[in-house]
Tab-separated table of C-alpha atoms and ligand atoms in Angstrom:
chain	number	residue	atom	x	y	z
A	1	MET	CA	95.064	82.288	32.253
A	2	ILE	CA	93.909	84.908	34.919
A	3	PHE	CA	90.261	85.226	35.529
A	4	ASN	CA	90.289	88.798	36.650
A	5	GLU	CA	93.444	90.294	35.075
A	6	GLU	CA	92.940	93.725	36.293
A	7	TYR	CA	92.641	93.071	40.060
A	8	GLU	CA	95.144	90.019	40.116
A	9	THR	CA	98.010	92.025	38.565
A	10	LEU	CA	97.546	95.414	40.183
A	11	PRO	CA	100.969	97.096	40.574
A	12	ARG	CA	101.560	97.202	44.418
A	13	GLU	CA	100.964	100.791	44.983
A	14	ALA	CA	97.723	100.544	43.419
A	15	LEU	CA	96.769	97.505	45.335
A	16	GLU	CA	97.759	99.086	48.688
A	17	ALA	CA	95.861	102.150	47.851
A	18	LEU	CA	92.743	99.948	47.244
A	19	GLN	CA	93.326	98.095	50.361
A	20	LEU	CA	93.655	101.164	52.452
A	21	LYS	CA	90.264	102.529	50.927
A	22	ARG	CA	88.568	99.393	51.772
A	23	LEU	CA	90.069	98.947	55.111
A	24	LYS	CA	88.893	102.144	56.290
A	25	GLN	CA	85.377	101.468	55.175
A	26	VAL	CA	85.202	98.165	56.790
A	27	VAL	CA	86.405	99.464	60.027
A	28	GLN	CA	83.687	102.382	59.983
A	29	ARG	CA	81.216	99.645	59.181
A	30	VAL	CA	81.798	97.188	61.931
A	31	TYR	CA	82.371	99.868	64.367
A	32	HIS	CA	78.902	101.256	63.697
A	33	THR	CA	76.913	97.932	63.201
A	34	VAL	CA	78.612	95.197	65.372
A	35	GLY	CA	78.484	95.792	69.149
A	36	PHE	CA	81.312	93.485	69.673
A	37	TYR	CA	83.775	95.485	67.564
A	38	ARG	CA	82.619	98.891	68.951
A	39	ARG	CA	83.432	97.551	72.543
A	40	ALA	CA	86.565	95.951	71.323
A	41	PHE	CA	87.889	98.937	69.425
A	42	ASP	CA	86.869	101.329	72.479
A	43	GLU	CA	88.710	99.040	74.788
A	44	ALA	CA	91.794	99.133	72.750
A	45	GLY	CA	91.586	102.936	72.514
A	46	VAL	CA	91.301	103.060	68.854
A	47	GLN	CA	88.762	104.725	66.737
A	48	PRO	CA	87.891	104.232	62.987
A	49	ASP	CA	89.359	107.558	62.192
A	50	ASP	CA	92.732	106.570	63.534
A	51	ILE	CA	93.086	104.232	60.526
A	52	ARG	CA	95.159	106.396	58.176
A	53	THR	CA	97.769	104.015	56.770
A	54	LEU	CA	97.770	100.265	56.261
A	55	ASP	CA	100.140	99.980	59.009
A	56	ASP	CA	97.548	101.480	61.454
A	57	LEU	CA	95.939	97.927	60.997
A	58	ARG	CA	98.089	96.640	63.765
A	59	ARG	CA	96.378	99.225	66.172
A	60	LEU	CA	93.125	97.234	65.927
A	61	PRO	CA	92.485	94.302	68.230
A	62	PHE	CA	92.593	90.703	67.074
A	63	THR	CA	89.506	88.563	66.662
A	64	ALA	CA	89.820	85.042	67.904
A	65	LYS	CA	87.716	81.904	67.351
A	66	GLN	CA	86.468	82.246	70.973
A	67	ASP	CA	85.056	85.595	70.098
A	68	LEU	CA	82.791	83.812	67.259
A	69	GLN	CA	81.876	81.276	69.967
A	70	ALA	CA	80.735	83.846	72.477
A	71	ASN	CA	78.652	85.518	69.869
A	72	TYR	CA	77.050	82.174	68.678
A	73	PRO	CA	75.414	81.962	66.293
A	74	PHE	CA	74.682	85.280	64.631
A	75	GLY	CA	76.166	87.916	67.093
A	76	LEU	CA	78.873	89.106	64.726
A	77	PHE	CA	76.701	89.725	61.680
A	78	ALA	CA	76.967	93.205	60.420
A	79	VAL	CA	73.826	93.174	58.505
A	80	PRO	CA	69.985	92.022	59.544
A	81	MET	CA	69.096	88.562	58.777
A	82	SER	CA	66.854	89.894	55.858
A	83	SER	CA	70.018	90.774	53.999
A	84	ILE	CA	71.641	87.064	54.681
A	85	VAL	CA	70.982	84.679	51.724
A	86	ARG	CA	73.161	81.906	53.057
A	87	LEU	CA	74.501	80.344	56.201
A	88	HIS	CA	77.418	77.882	56.683
A	89	ALA	CA	79.017	76.382	59.773
A	90	SER	CA	82.291	74.713	60.419
A	91	SER	CA	82.379	71.304	62.024
A	92	GLY	CA	81.641	70.691	65.618
A	93	THR	CA	78.115	70.852	66.980
A	94	THR	CA	79.167	71.275	70.456
A	95	GLY	CA	80.277	74.632	71.596
A	96	ARG	CA	83.023	74.928	69.096
A	97	ALA	CA	80.791	75.416	65.968
A	98	THR	CA	81.410	78.593	63.871
A	99	VAL	CA	78.554	79.905	61.913
A	100	VAL	CA	79.178	82.223	59.172
A	101	GLY	CA	76.524	84.291	57.010
A	102	TYR	CA	76.688	85.692	53.443
A	103	THR	CA	74.885	88.262	51.580
A	104	GLN	CA	74.067	87.957	48.007
A	105	ARG	CA	77.032	90.183	47.159
A	106	ASP	CA	79.395	87.939	49.470
A	107	ILE	CA	78.078	84.889	47.488
A	108	ASP	CA	79.134	86.721	44.335
A	109	THR	CA	82.405	87.623	45.763
A	110	TRP	CA	83.235	84.220	46.797
A	111	SER	CA	82.098	82.842	43.411
A	112	GLU	CA	84.335	85.053	41.864
A	113	LEU	CA	87.515	84.317	44.020
A	114	MET	CA	86.790	80.686	43.659
A	115	ALA	CA	86.448	80.995	39.858
A	116	ARG	CA	89.981	82.966	40.214
A	117	CYS	CA	91.321	79.702	41.884
A	118	LEU	CA	89.981	77.180	39.247
A	119	VAL	CA	91.416	79.342	36.406
A	120	ALA	CA	94.703	79.829	38.062
A	121	ALA	CA	94.826	75.739	38.220
A	122	GLY	CA	94.361	75.987	34.292
A	123	LEU	CA	90.724	75.362	34.030
A	124	THR	CA	88.679	76.663	31.093
A	125	LYS	CA	84.927	76.436	30.087
A	126	ASN	CA	85.816	73.015	28.425
A	127	ASP	CA	86.621	71.317	31.572
A	128	ILE	CA	84.550	68.926	33.568
A	129	LEU	CA	85.041	69.389	37.373
A	130	HIS	CA	84.391	66.375	39.747
A	131	ASN	CA	83.658	68.187	42.955
A	132	ALA	CA	84.147	65.448	45.712
A	133	TYR	CA	84.220	68.180	48.471
A	134	ALA	CA	81.317	67.643	50.986
A	135	TYR	CA	77.977	69.668	50.126
A	136	GLY	CA	76.203	70.787	53.087
A	137	LEU	CA	77.150	73.173	56.036
A	138	PHE	CA	80.672	72.673	55.167
A	139	THR	CA	81.890	75.436	52.943
A	140	GLY	CA	84.052	73.143	50.599
A	141	GLY	CA	81.312	71.700	48.331
A	142	LEU	CA	79.116	74.670	47.430
A	143	GLY	CA	82.013	77.120	47.373
A	144	ILE	CA	83.820	75.305	44.723
A	145	HIS	CA	80.531	74.560	42.863
A	146	TYR	CA	79.684	78.340	42.625
A	147	GLY	CA	83.142	79.012	41.421
A	148	ALA	CA	83.113	76.685	38.769
A	149	GLU	CA	79.686	77.643	37.431
A	150	ARG	CA	81.178	81.456	37.632
A	151	MET	CA	83.961	80.393	35.219
A	152	GLY	CA	82.062	78.217	33.229
A	153	ALA	CA	83.390	74.704	33.653
A	154	SER	CA	80.989	71.802	33.903
A	155	VAL	CA	80.755	70.799	37.568
A	156	ILE	CA	79.759	67.412	38.858
A	157	PRO	CA	78.296	67.802	42.250
A	158	MET	CA	79.635	64.590	43.767
A	159	SER	CA	80.047	65.571	47.235
A	160	GLY	CA	81.940	63.018	49.643
A	161	GLY	CA	81.835	59.477	50.198
A	162	ASN	CA	80.546	56.411	48.285
A	163	THR	CA	83.972	55.780	46.517
A	164	LYS	CA	82.788	53.220	44.179
A	165	ARG	CA	80.300	55.559	42.703
A	166	GLN	CA	83.010	58.243	42.494
A	167	LEU	CA	85.112	55.896	40.530
A	168	MET	CA	82.430	54.961	38.336
A	169	ILE	CA	81.608	58.624	37.422
A	170	LEU	CA	85.271	59.418	37.027
A	171	GLN	CA	85.521	56.683	34.388
A	172	ASP	CA	82.239	57.455	32.693
A	173	PHE	CA	81.850	61.125	32.652
A	174	GLY	CA	85.652	61.730	32.075
A	175	PRO	CA	86.221	64.871	34.387
A	176	THR	CA	89.435	66.659	33.565
A	177	ALA	CA	89.766	68.112	37.082
A	178	LEU	CA	89.156	66.702	40.595
A	179	CYS	CA	88.547	68.703	43.775
A	180	CYS	CA	88.701	67.049	47.191
A	181	THR	CA	90.890	66.704	50.301
A	182	PRO	CA	94.449	65.378	49.355
A	183	SER	CA	94.063	62.204	51.541
A	184	TYR	CA	90.766	61.403	49.762
A	185	ALA	CA	92.568	61.783	46.289
A	186	LEU	CA	95.033	59.170	47.442
A	187	ASN	CA	92.324	56.960	48.560
A	188	LEU	CA	90.245	57.260	45.239
A	189	ALA	CA	93.635	56.244	43.572
A	190	GLU	CA	94.028	53.389	46.041
A	191	GLU	CA	90.384	51.911	45.646
A	192	GLY	CA	90.513	52.467	41.886
A	193	LYS	CA	93.670	50.207	41.859
A	194	VAL	CA	92.117	47.397	43.687
A	195	LEU	CA	89.220	47.542	41.338
A	196	GLY	CA	91.472	47.269	38.485
A	197	ILE	CA	90.971	50.668	37.041
A	198	ASP	CA	94.008	52.421	35.378
A	199	MET	CA	93.824	55.662	37.161
A	200	ARG	CA	96.464	57.172	34.944
A	201	ALA	CA	94.370	56.568	31.953
A	202	LEU	CA	91.522	58.615	33.158
A	203	ARG	CA	90.974	61.978	31.628
A	204	LEU	CA	91.819	63.902	34.734
A	205	ARG	CA	94.755	66.323	34.247
A	206	VAL	CA	94.577	68.581	37.149
A	207	GLY	CA	93.542	68.300	41.011
A	208	ILE	CA	92.727	70.987	43.343
A	209	PHE	CA	93.241	69.793	46.916
A	210	GLY	CA	92.975	71.572	50.399
A	211	ALA	CA	90.939	71.615	53.603
A	212	GLU	CA	93.861	69.736	55.483
A	213	PRO	CA	97.683	69.676	55.778
A	214	TRP	CA	99.590	67.834	53.095
A	215	SER	CA	103.235	67.713	51.965
A	216	GLU	CA	105.356	67.937	48.898
A	217	LYS	CA	105.759	64.043	49.299
A	218	MET	CA	101.899	63.716	49.150
A	219	ARG	CA	101.868	65.920	46.015
A	220	ALA	CA	104.097	63.815	44.285
A	221	GLU	CA	102.302	60.478	45.396
A	222	ILE	CA	98.994	61.961	44.101
A	223	GLU	CA	100.573	63.234	40.889
A	224	ASN	CA	102.047	59.873	40.137
A	225	ALA	CA	99.098	57.800	40.991
A	226	LEU	CA	96.494	59.877	38.985
A	227	GLY	CA	98.835	61.170	36.401
A	228	ILE	CA	97.845	64.758	37.099
A	229	THR	CA	99.039	68.179	38.385
A	230	ALA	CA	98.076	68.494	42.009
A	231	LEU	CA	97.721	72.058	43.422
A	232	ASN	CA	97.098	73.445	46.815
A	233	ILE	CA	94.150	75.608	47.881
A	234	TYR	CA	93.527	77.119	51.263
A	235	GLY	CA	90.668	78.610	53.011
A	236	LEU	CA	88.716	78.701	56.169
A	237	SER	CA	84.847	79.400	56.931
A	238	GLU	CA	85.532	82.274	59.068
A	239	ILE	CA	87.277	84.168	56.358
A	240	MET	CA	85.102	82.964	53.555
A	241	GLY	CA	85.566	79.236	52.849
A	242	PRO	CA	87.853	77.815	50.262
A	243	GLY	CA	89.415	80.340	47.939
A	244	VAL	CA	91.263	82.650	50.241
A	245	SER	CA	94.484	81.482	48.481
A	246	MET	CA	95.440	79.134	45.715
A	247	GLU	CA	98.403	78.057	43.855
A	248	CYS	CA	98.864	78.811	40.216
A	249	GLN	CA	99.883	75.985	37.554
A	250	GLU	CA	102.726	78.362	36.539
A	251	GLY	CA	104.282	78.798	40.021
A	252	ARG	CA	103.249	75.592	41.717
A	253	ASN	CA	104.937	76.703	44.854
A	254	GLY	CA	102.712	78.718	47.551
A	255	MET	CA	99.257	79.970	47.195
A	256	HIS	CA	98.452	83.522	45.870
A	257	ILE	CA	96.316	85.492	48.438
A	258	PHE	CA	93.515	87.452	46.970
A	259	GLU	CA	94.868	90.644	48.743
A	260	ASP	CA	92.210	92.915	47.159
A	261	HIS	CA	89.872	91.062	49.510
A	262	PHE	CA	91.944	90.000	52.540
A	263	LEU	CA	94.749	91.644	54.374
A	264	VAL	CA	97.365	89.237	55.775
A	265	GLU	CA	99.621	89.605	58.456
A	266	THR	CA	101.857	86.833	60.267
A	267	ILE	CA	102.196	87.194	64.083
A	268	ASN	CA	104.119	85.411	66.698
A	269	PRO	CA	101.207	83.244	68.254
A	270	ASP	CA	102.594	83.750	71.782
A	271	THR	CA	103.063	87.420	71.868
A	272	GLY	CA	100.950	88.536	69.085
A	273	GLU	CA	103.705	90.705	67.768
A	274	VAL	CA	103.675	91.261	64.027
A	275	LEU	CA	106.429	89.697	62.259
A	276	LEU	CA	108.474	90.828	59.289
A	277	PRO	CA	107.119	89.629	55.780
A	278	GLY	CA	108.541	86.227	55.087
A	279	GLU	CA	108.906	85.290	58.760
A	280	LYS	CA	107.221	82.000	59.873
A	281	GLY	CA	104.230	82.540	62.055
A	282	GLU	CA	100.456	82.626	62.551
A	283	MET	CA	98.480	83.993	59.683
A	284	VAL	CA	95.978	86.720	60.551
A	285	PHE	CA	93.407	87.927	57.902
A	286	THR	CA	91.369	90.882	57.858
A	287	THR	CA	88.348	90.862	55.397
A	288	ILE	CA	88.002	94.116	53.561
A	289	MET	CA	85.012	93.324	51.225
A	290	LYS	CA	82.657	91.058	53.085
A	291	GLU	CA	79.184	92.450	54.196
A	292	ALA	CA	77.598	90.094	56.284
A	293	PHE	CA	80.353	88.829	58.356
A	294	PRO	CA	83.386	90.894	58.224
A	295	LEU	CA	86.484	90.045	60.370
A	296	ILE	CA	89.096	92.173	61.599
A	297	ARG	CA	92.389	90.614	62.247
A	298	PHE	CA	91.242	87.075	62.442
A	299	ARG	CA	93.747	84.771	63.999
A	300	THR	CA	93.593	81.725	61.978
A	301	ARG	CA	96.180	79.561	64.081
A	302	ASP	CA	97.507	78.318	61.029
A	303	ILE	CA	101.136	78.404	60.796
A	304	SER	CA	102.897	79.398	57.459
A	305	ARG	CA	105.024	82.295	56.067
A	306	LEU	CA	104.700	84.727	53.166
A	307	LEU	CA	106.715	84.010	50.055
A	308	LEU	CA	107.898	87.343	48.652
A	309	GLU	CA	109.440	86.392	45.392
A	310	PRO	CA	107.398	87.513	42.223
A	311	CYS	CA	105.704	84.588	40.617
A	312	ARG	CA	106.168	83.826	36.947
A	313	CYS	CA	102.341	83.622	36.380
A	314	GLY	CA	102.240	87.558	36.340
A	315	ARG	CA	100.063	87.849	39.486
A	316	THR	CA	101.232	90.440	41.853
A	317	LEU	CA	99.398	88.909	44.633
A	318	LEU	CA	101.646	87.658	47.547
A	319	ARG	CA	101.969	83.991	48.031
A	320	MET	CA	101.692	81.983	51.432
A	321	ASP	CA	103.867	78.734	51.946
A	322	ARG	CA	102.035	75.333	52.798
A	323	ILE	CA	100.396	75.363	56.209
A	324	THR	CA	103.033	73.558	58.389
A	325	GLY	CA	101.066	73.414	61.663
A	326	ARG	CA	98.622	74.893	64.096
A	327	SER	CA	99.378	77.202	67.115
A	328	ASP	CA	96.342	75.547	69.131
A	329	ASP	CA	95.510	71.703	69.313
A	330	MET	CA	92.847	71.574	66.456
A	331	LEU	CA	93.036	68.240	64.590
A	332	ILE	CA	91.817	67.760	61.100
A	333	ILE	CA	90.581	64.213	60.825
A	334	ARG	CA	89.374	63.208	57.360
A	335	GLY	CA	88.842	66.814	56.668
A	336	VAL	CA	86.740	67.540	59.791
A	337	ASN	CA	88.253	69.898	62.265
A	338	VAL	CA	88.238	68.511	65.965
A	339	PHE	CA	89.184	70.024	69.243
A	340	PRO	CA	90.230	67.511	71.812
A	341	SER	CA	88.204	69.525	74.218
A	342	GLN	CA	85.102	68.689	72.083
A	343	ILE	CA	85.796	64.893	72.556
A	344	GLU	CA	86.419	65.712	76.291
A	345	ALA	CA	82.963	67.167	76.466
A	346	VAL	CA	81.401	64.095	74.921
A	347	LEU	CA	83.343	61.760	77.357
A	348	THR	CA	82.548	63.805	80.473
A	349	GLY	CA	78.924	63.812	79.730
A	350	ILE	CA	78.784	60.032	80.153
A	351	GLU	CA	78.077	58.352	83.528
A	352	GLY	CA	80.905	55.822	84.342
A	353	LEU	CA	83.894	57.228	82.719
A	354	GLU	CA	86.864	59.152	84.209
A	355	PRO	CA	88.214	62.370	82.911
A	356	HIS	CA	91.453	60.478	81.720
A	357	TYR	CA	91.723	59.777	77.977
A	358	GLN	CA	94.323	59.862	75.334
A	359	LEU	CA	93.556	60.316	71.469
A	360	ILE	CA	95.680	58.422	69.055
A	361	VAL	CA	95.452	59.753	65.513
A	362	GLU	CA	97.074	57.474	62.511
A	363	ARG	CA	96.803	57.481	59.006
A	364	THR	CA	96.101	53.937	57.838
A	365	GLY	CA	96.401	53.403	54.058
A	366	ASN	CA	95.063	56.965	53.098
A	367	LEU	CA	92.636	57.324	55.820
A	368	ASP	CA	92.879	59.179	59.045
A	369	THR	CA	91.880	56.890	62.105
A	370	LEU	CA	91.043	58.185	65.656
A	371	GLU	CA	91.379	55.905	68.619
A	372	ILE	CA	90.146	57.235	72.017
A	373	GLN	CA	91.331	55.417	74.920
A	374	VAL	CA	89.411	56.436	78.177
A	375	GLU	CA	89.372	55.158	81.746
A	376	VAL	CA	86.233	53.729	83.273
A	377	SER	CA	85.324	54.256	86.917
A	378	GLU	CA	86.327	51.740	89.462
A	379	ARG	CA	82.554	51.111	90.148
A	380	LEU	CA	81.761	50.351	86.424
A	381	PHE	CA	85.014	48.341	86.139
A	382	SER	CA	84.229	46.091	89.173
A	383	ASN	CA	80.631	45.687	88.035
A	384	ALA	CA	81.529	44.795	84.646
A	385	ASP	CA	81.897	40.952	85.070
A	386	GLU	CA	79.716	40.984	81.957
A	387	VAL	CA	81.757	41.939	78.908
A	388	LYS	CA	78.331	43.256	77.587
A	389	VAL	CA	78.330	46.257	79.935
A	390	LEU	CA	81.805	47.464	78.520
A	391	GLN	CA	80.771	46.752	74.975
A	392	ASN	CA	77.640	48.612	75.422
A	393	MET	CA	79.546	51.628	76.772
A	394	GLU	CA	81.947	51.680	73.828
A	395	ARG	CA	79.253	51.603	71.368
A	396	ARG	CA	77.608	54.407	73.207
A	397	ILE	CA	80.821	56.429	73.053
A	398	VAL	CA	81.229	55.610	69.459
A	399	ASN	CA	77.701	56.765	68.636
A	400	ASP	CA	77.869	59.976	70.683
A	401	ILE	CA	81.339	60.974	68.983
A	402	LYS	CA	79.792	60.380	65.578
A	403	GLU	CA	76.599	62.367	66.470
A	404	PHE	CA	78.131	65.440	68.008
A	405	LEU	CA	81.301	65.619	66.130
A	406	GLY	CA	80.627	63.956	62.861
A	407	ILE	CA	83.624	61.610	62.990
A	408	SER	CA	84.174	57.870	63.443
A	409	ALA	CA	86.344	56.839	66.154
A	410	ARG	CA	87.660	53.533	67.625
A	411	VAL	CA	86.951	53.471	71.407
A	412	LYS	CA	89.181	51.587	73.831
A	413	LEU	CA	88.014	51.323	77.393
A	414	VAL	CA	90.839	50.941	79.686
A	415	GLU	CA	91.199	50.144	83.465
A	416	PRO	CA	91.114	52.982	86.035
A	417	LYS	CA	94.473	54.761	86.708
A	418	SER	CA	96.244	52.878	83.618
A	419	LEU	CA	96.647	56.082	81.434
A	420	ARG	CA	99.531	58.313	81.956
A	421	ARG	CA	99.004	61.395	84.248
A	422	PHE	CA	100.503	64.688	83.610
A	423	GLU	CA	102.161	67.133	85.930
A	424	GLY	CA	102.231	70.087	83.721
A	425	LYS	CA	100.155	70.665	80.687
A	426	ALA	CA	98.424	67.361	79.761
A	427	SER	CA	99.357	66.269	76.246
A	428	ARG	CA	96.503	63.886	75.442
A	429	VAL	CA	97.034	63.762	71.704
A	430	GLN	CA	99.569	61.528	69.773
A	431	ASP	CA	99.376	62.320	66.306
A	432	ARG	CA	101.417	59.796	64.260
A	433	ARG	CA	100.571	60.808	60.796
A	434	GLN	CA	103.472	61.269	58.604
A	435	LEU	CA	102.216	63.304	55.780
B	501	ADP	P1	87.617	74.346	55.010
B	501	ADP	O1	86.236	74.248	54.342
B	501	ADP	O2	88.534	75.179	54.222
B	501	ADP	O3	88.110	73.085	55.469
B	501	ADP	P2	87.209	75.036	57.709
B	501	ADP	O4	86.877	76.376	58.262
B	501	ADP	O5	86.361	73.818	58.115
B	501	ADP	O6	87.218	75.435	56.155
B	501	ADP	O7	88.765	74.726	58.107
B	501	ADP	C1	89.665	75.366	57.898
B	501	ADP	C2	91.103	75.051	58.396
B	501	ADP	O8	91.426	73.913	57.405
B	501	ADP	C3	92.051	76.000	58.161
B	501	ADP	O9	92.128	76.934	59.269
B	501	ADP	C4	93.237	74.975	57.958
B	501	ADP	O10	93.748	74.638	59.263
B	501	ADP	C5	92.717	73.985	57.268
B	501	ADP	N1	93.188	74.082	55.858
B	501	ADP	C6	92.401	74.548	54.791
B	501	ADP	N2	92.989	74.452	53.741
B	501	ADP	C7	94.158	73.959	53.911
B	501	ADP	C8	95.459	73.632	53.176
B	501	ADP	N3	95.572	73.673	51.824
B	501	ADP	N4	96.523	73.158	53.768
B	501	ADP	C9	96.511	72.906	55.108
B	501	ADP	N5	95.371	73.170	55.995
B	501	ADP	C10	94.320	73.616	55.462
B	502	ZN	ZN1	101.620	82.602	40.306
């Protein structure tokens, strides 16, 4: 089934004509309503009227996450606050947070695109959807929730955490579909098994998983453990939230991008050069329908490639492959986006620590773990005849990391000068996860 048959199966020429019309409009609009874009276009020597073909898109400057940070919190909004009906923010309360706003029409659009995703996964009004994405500032929970209501499934607004309760609801309410991160799906399966629940015998038949990288191996594990079809969904708060692209149950290979709303390019992350369709690189999106927070050529830092073969589902929308990496150092730990620089900012704010640290990320069972090793100062170290001093310090760091970044970490204080020093670019992260 296709939720919006007309727009999801447009012949390419019609789609491109629509894209061009919408692109011209959004470029005019941001130039006249967002100071940042007016300056950026002027600097790049390009005016809205210069956009005559879709290829002219590449004459426009990129927008980077740093531009959002520099205009924190609302500086890039293209409408007055009176037109905004919803705000979300991506993780990271210190410096790196990205704030996004929606008009009522944006919420309607998002709901429709999420409805398209759920229908692509084979859901109908008869399905019950267990939504274990976190509700709150994070876009996952509410994004999926509105999409489910839009297409008519019965949504259970579980949100994240409290696994035992989730397992009880999975048994008692008999949901047929599950939404969460892929690692949490495995975690649910694992905990269920421990409690003696036959997870394959639940009514679940399909899962929609995203917000963090995963692999075909994990897909097979999840499908096997839960007895379901597992599909990939992609999105990011800057562009909208979940629902930028979604796998269909017929294809199960690559996520259809809703190109009537988002223009996609693949670039070389080092040079910014636009690559040929199908070449692997950084995905760049331009929103052509968003009102409150339009983004021109937003660099996602996500590495993937476009899949050009037509899909058997009948959608004409291009697909993108799994995300295979990032062109920056962002980590996703239990679904939360974390930059090493954020951790560094917390550490350097604490007296008695040295700016030498190492981050070790692992996946134990199905849960991501983060260990922070950090050197203490000579002074603290020599005064620390009492173990208590060091223990208190560890506890303080754990609390601050939890409070500022929203993640749980293990902290290990180490002797001064014991961590590796770097001559070139420091590589402080060891990501040992094998997905
Ligand atoms: P979300 O709510 O989608 O997690 P965020 O803005 O917090 O939104 O995080 C977006 C980032 O999450 C993306 O840039 C990407 O790195 C990652 N992500 C989202 N979906 C997927 C997916 N299906 N596979 C891999 N990474 C994903
Ligand atoms: Zn398809």
